[in-house]
Tab-separated table of C-alpha atoms and ligand atoms in Angstrom:
chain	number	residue	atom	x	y	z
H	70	UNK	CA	-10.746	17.829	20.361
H	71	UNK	CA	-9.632	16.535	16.787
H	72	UNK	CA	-6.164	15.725	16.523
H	73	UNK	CA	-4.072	17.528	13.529
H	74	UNK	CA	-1.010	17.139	11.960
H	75	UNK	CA	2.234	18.438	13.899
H	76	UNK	CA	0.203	18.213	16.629
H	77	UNK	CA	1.959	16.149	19.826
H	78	UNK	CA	0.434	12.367	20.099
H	79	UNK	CA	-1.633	12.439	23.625
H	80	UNK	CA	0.250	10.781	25.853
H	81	UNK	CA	-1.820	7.436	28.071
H	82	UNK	CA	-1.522	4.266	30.060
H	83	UNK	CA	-3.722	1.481	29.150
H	84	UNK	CA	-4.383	-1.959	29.727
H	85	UNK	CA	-3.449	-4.292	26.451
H	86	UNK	CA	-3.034	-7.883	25.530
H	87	UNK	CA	0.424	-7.011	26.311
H	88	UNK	CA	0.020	-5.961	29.803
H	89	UNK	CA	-0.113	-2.056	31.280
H	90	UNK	CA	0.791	0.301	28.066
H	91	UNK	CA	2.298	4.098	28.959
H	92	UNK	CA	2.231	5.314	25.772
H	93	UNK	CA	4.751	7.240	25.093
H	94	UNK	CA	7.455	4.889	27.049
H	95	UNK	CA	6.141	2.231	25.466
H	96	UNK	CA	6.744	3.930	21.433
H	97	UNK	CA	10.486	5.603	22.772
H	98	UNK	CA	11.941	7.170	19.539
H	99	UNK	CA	10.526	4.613	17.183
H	100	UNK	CA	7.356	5.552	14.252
H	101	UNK	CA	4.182	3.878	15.761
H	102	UNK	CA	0.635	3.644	14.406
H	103	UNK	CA	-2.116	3.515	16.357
H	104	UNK	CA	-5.124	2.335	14.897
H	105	UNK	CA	-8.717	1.760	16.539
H	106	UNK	CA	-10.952	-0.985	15.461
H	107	UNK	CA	-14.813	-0.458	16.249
H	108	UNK	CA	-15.799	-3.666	18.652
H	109	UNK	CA	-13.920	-7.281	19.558
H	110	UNK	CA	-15.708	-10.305	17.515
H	111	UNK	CA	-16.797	-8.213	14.415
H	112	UNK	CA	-16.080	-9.552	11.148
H	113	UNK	CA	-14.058	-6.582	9.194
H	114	UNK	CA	-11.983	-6.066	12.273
H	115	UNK	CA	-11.028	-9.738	12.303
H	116	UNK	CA	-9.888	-9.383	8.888
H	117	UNK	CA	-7.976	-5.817	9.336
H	118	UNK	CA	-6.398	-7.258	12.807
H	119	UNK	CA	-4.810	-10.676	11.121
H	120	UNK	CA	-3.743	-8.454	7.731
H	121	UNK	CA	-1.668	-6.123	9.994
H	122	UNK	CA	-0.042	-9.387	12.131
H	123	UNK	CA	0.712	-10.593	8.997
H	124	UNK	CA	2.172	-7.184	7.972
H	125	UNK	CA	4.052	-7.338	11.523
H	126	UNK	CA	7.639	-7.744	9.757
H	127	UNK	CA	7.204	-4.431	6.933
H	128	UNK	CA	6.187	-2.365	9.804
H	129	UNK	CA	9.487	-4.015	11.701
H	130	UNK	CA	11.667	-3.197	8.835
H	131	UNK	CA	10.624	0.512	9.023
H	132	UNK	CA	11.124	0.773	12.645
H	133	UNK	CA	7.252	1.364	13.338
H	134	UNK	CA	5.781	-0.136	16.111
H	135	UNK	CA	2.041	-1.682	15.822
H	136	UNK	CA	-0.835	-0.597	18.445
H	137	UNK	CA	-4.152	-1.319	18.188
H	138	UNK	CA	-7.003	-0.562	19.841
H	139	UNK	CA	-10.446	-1.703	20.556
H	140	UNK	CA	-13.178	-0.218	23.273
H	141	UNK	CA	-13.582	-4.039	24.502
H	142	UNK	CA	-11.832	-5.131	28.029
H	143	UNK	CA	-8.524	-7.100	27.542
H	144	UNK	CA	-10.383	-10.510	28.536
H	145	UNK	CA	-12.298	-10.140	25.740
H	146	UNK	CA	-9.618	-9.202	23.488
H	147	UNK	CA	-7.831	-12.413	24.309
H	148	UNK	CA	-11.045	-14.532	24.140
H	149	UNK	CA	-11.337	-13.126	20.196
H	150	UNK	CA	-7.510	-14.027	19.497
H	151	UNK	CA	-8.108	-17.823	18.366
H	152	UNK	CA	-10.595	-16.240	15.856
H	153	UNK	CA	-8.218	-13.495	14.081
H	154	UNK	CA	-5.906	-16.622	14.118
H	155	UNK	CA	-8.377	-19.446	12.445
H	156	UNK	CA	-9.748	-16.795	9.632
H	157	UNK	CA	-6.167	-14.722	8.593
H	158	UNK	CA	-3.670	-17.488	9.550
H	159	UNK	CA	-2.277	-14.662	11.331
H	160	UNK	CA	-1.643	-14.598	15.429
H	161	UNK	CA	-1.892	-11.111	17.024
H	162	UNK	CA	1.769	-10.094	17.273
H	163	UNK	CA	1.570	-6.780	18.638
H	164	UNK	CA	-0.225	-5.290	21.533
H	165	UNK	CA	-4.209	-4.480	21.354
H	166	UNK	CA	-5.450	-1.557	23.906
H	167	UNK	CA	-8.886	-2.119	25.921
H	168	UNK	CA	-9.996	1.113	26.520
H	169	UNK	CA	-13.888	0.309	27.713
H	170	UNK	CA	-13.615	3.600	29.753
H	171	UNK	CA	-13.455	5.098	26.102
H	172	UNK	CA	-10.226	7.443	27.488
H	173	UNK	CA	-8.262	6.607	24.576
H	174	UNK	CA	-10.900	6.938	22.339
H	175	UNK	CA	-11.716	10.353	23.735
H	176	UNK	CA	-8.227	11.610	23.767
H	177	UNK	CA	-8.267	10.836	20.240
H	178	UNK	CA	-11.692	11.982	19.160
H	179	UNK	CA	-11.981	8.183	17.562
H	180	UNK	CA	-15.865	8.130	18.341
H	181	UNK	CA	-17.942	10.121	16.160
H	182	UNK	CA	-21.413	10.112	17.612
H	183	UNK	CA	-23.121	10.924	14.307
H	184	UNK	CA	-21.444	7.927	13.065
H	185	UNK	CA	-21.826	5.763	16.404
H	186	UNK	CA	-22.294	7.259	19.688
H	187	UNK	CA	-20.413	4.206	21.636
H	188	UNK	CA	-18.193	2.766	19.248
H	189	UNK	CA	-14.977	4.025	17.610
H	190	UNK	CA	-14.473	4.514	14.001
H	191	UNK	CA	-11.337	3.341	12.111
H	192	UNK	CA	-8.678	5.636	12.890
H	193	UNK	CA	-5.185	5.732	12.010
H	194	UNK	CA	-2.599	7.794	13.636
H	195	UNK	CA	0.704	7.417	12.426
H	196	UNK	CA	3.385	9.312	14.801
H	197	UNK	CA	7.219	10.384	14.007
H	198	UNK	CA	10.071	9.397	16.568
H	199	UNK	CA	9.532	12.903	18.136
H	200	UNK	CA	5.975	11.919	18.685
H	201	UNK	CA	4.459	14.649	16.591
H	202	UNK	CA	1.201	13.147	14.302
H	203	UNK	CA	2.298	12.696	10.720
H	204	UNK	CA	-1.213	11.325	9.048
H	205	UNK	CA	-4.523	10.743	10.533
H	206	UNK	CA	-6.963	8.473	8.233
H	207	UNK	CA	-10.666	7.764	9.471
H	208	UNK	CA	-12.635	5.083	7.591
H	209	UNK	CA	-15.750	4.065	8.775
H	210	UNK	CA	-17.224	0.750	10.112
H	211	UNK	CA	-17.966	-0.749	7.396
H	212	UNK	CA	-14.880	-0.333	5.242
H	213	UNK	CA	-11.266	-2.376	5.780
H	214	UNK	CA	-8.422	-0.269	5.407
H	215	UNK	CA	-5.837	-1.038	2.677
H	216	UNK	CA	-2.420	-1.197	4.895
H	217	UNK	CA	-0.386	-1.824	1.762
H	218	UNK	CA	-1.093	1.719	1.118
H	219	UNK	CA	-0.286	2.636	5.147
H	220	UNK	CA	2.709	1.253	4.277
H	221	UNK	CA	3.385	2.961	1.178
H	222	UNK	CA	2.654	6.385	3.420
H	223	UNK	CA	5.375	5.642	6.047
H	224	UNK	CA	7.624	4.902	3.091
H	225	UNK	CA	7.231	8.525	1.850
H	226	UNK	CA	6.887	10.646	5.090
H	227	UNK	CA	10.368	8.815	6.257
H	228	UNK	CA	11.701	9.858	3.239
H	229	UNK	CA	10.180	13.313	3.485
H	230	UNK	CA	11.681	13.382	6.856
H	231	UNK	CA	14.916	13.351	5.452
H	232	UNK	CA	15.278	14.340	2.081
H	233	UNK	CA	13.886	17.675	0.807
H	234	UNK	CA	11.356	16.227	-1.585
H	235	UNK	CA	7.887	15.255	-2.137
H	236	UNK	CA	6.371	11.950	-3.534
H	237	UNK	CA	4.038	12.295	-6.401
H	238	UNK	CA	0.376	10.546	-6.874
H	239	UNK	CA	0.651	6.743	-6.523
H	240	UNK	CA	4.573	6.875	-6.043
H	241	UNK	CA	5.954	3.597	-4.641
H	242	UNK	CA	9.157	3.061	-2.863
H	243	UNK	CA	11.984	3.600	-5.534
H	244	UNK	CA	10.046	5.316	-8.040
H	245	UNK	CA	11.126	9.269	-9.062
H	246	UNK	CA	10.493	11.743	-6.293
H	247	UNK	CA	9.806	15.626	-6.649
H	248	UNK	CA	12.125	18.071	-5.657
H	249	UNK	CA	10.752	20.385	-2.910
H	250	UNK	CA	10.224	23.745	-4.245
H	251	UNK	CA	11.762	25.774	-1.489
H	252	UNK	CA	15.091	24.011	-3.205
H	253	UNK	CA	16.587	26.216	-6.075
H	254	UNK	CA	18.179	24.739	-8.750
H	255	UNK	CA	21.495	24.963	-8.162
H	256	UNK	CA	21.315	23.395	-4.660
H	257	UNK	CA	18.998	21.066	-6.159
H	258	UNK	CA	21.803	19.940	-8.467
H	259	UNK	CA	23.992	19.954	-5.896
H	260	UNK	CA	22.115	17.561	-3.975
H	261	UNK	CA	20.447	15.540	-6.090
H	262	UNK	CA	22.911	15.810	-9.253
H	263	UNK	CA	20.601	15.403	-12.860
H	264	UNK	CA	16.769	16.572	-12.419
H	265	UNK	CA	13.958	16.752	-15.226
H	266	UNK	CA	12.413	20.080	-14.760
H	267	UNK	CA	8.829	19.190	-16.290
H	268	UNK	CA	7.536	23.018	-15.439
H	269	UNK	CA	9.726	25.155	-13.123
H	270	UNK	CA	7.493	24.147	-10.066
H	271	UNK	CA	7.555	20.683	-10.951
H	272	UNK	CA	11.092	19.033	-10.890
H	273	UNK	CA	11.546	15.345	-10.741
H	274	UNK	CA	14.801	13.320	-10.015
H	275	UNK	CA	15.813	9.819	-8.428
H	276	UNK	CA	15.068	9.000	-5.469
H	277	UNK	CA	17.531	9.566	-2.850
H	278	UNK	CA	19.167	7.805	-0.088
W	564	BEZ	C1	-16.938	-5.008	11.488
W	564	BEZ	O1	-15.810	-5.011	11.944
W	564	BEZ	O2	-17.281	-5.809	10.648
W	564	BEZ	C2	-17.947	-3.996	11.949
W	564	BEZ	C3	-17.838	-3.445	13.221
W	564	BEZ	C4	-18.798	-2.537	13.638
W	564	BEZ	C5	-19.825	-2.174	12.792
W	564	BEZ	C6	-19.901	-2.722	11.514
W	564	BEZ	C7	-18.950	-3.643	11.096
């Protein structure tokens, strides 16, 4: 079955270049983002595999840990490492799941036989410390993803977690933020002291914290 927002992460255990993964152990009260990757030794998943290595330390830095996945077995995995390496400069630096039972994948309805009956699309999960899914993305086979902008999308839901606001089209970390409109005025003074009410529905302000 699809997996929605607010929805609890399936839990798993799974082989990895990092040894036996349980998943939920393994992620503890930290973000993750699990992401699958169609098949070992295919060029746009080199590519994506290296940029998000490379990423590794942003990801850190928001206290999101990196899992990957790919149908392939885990000796293939770590026969396709030197490659990711040579072309992105990058070395794998977080864990990628085998799954060539396709459980994972099944759990998280990554293979969509219209699109491929045996392998996985791109799928992103990302998942909040209380393991609840915050944004699902699915891009298929032929398209990289742009992780800049999965980065940009932890940077609001984390401040979404804990603010009462909303981030506006394109926002960036430390642009203007939208005050929520369950907030009324005068709490949102309160807590957010000056605001720019552009319409009464749309109220912008600083961005906290
Ligand atoms: C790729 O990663 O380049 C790819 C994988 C499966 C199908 C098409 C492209």
């Amino acid at each position: 079955m699809a997996i929605r927002l607010g929805d609890t992460a399936p839990d798993f255990t799974a082989e990895s270049t990092e040894g036996t993964i349980s998943f939920h152990d393994w992620k503890g009260d930290s973000w993750a983002i699990l992401f699958s990757h169609p098949k070992d030794f295919t060029p746009v998943c080199t590519t994506e595999l290296g940029r998000v290595a490379g990423l590794k330390p942003e990801f850190d830095k928001r206290n999101v840990k990196v899992l990957g996945l790919s149908v392939d077995p885990v000796d293939s995995h770590n026969d396709w490492k030197g490659d990711i390496e040579d072309v992105t400069g990058n070395a794998l630096n977080y864990p990628l799941l085998a799954d060539p039972d396709r459980t994972v994948a099944d759990l998280y309805d990554m293979i969509h036989p219209n699109a491929n009956d045996t392998l996985t699309v791109r799928s992103v999960f990302v998942i909040a410390p209380d393991n609840t899914v915050k944004l699902t993305l699915t891009y298929p086979a032929s398209t990289g993803r742009n992780f800049d902008e999965l980065l940009r999308v932890i940077d609001s839901l984390q401040l979404t977690a804990n603010h009462s606001v909303a981030t506006p089209a394109d926002w960036k970390n430390g642009e203007d933020v939208i005050i929520a409109p369950a907030v009324s005025d005068e709490d949102a003074k309160e807590r957010f002291g000056d605001f720019d009410a552009k319409k009464p529905y749309l109220r912008v302000t600083n961005q906290p914290g």
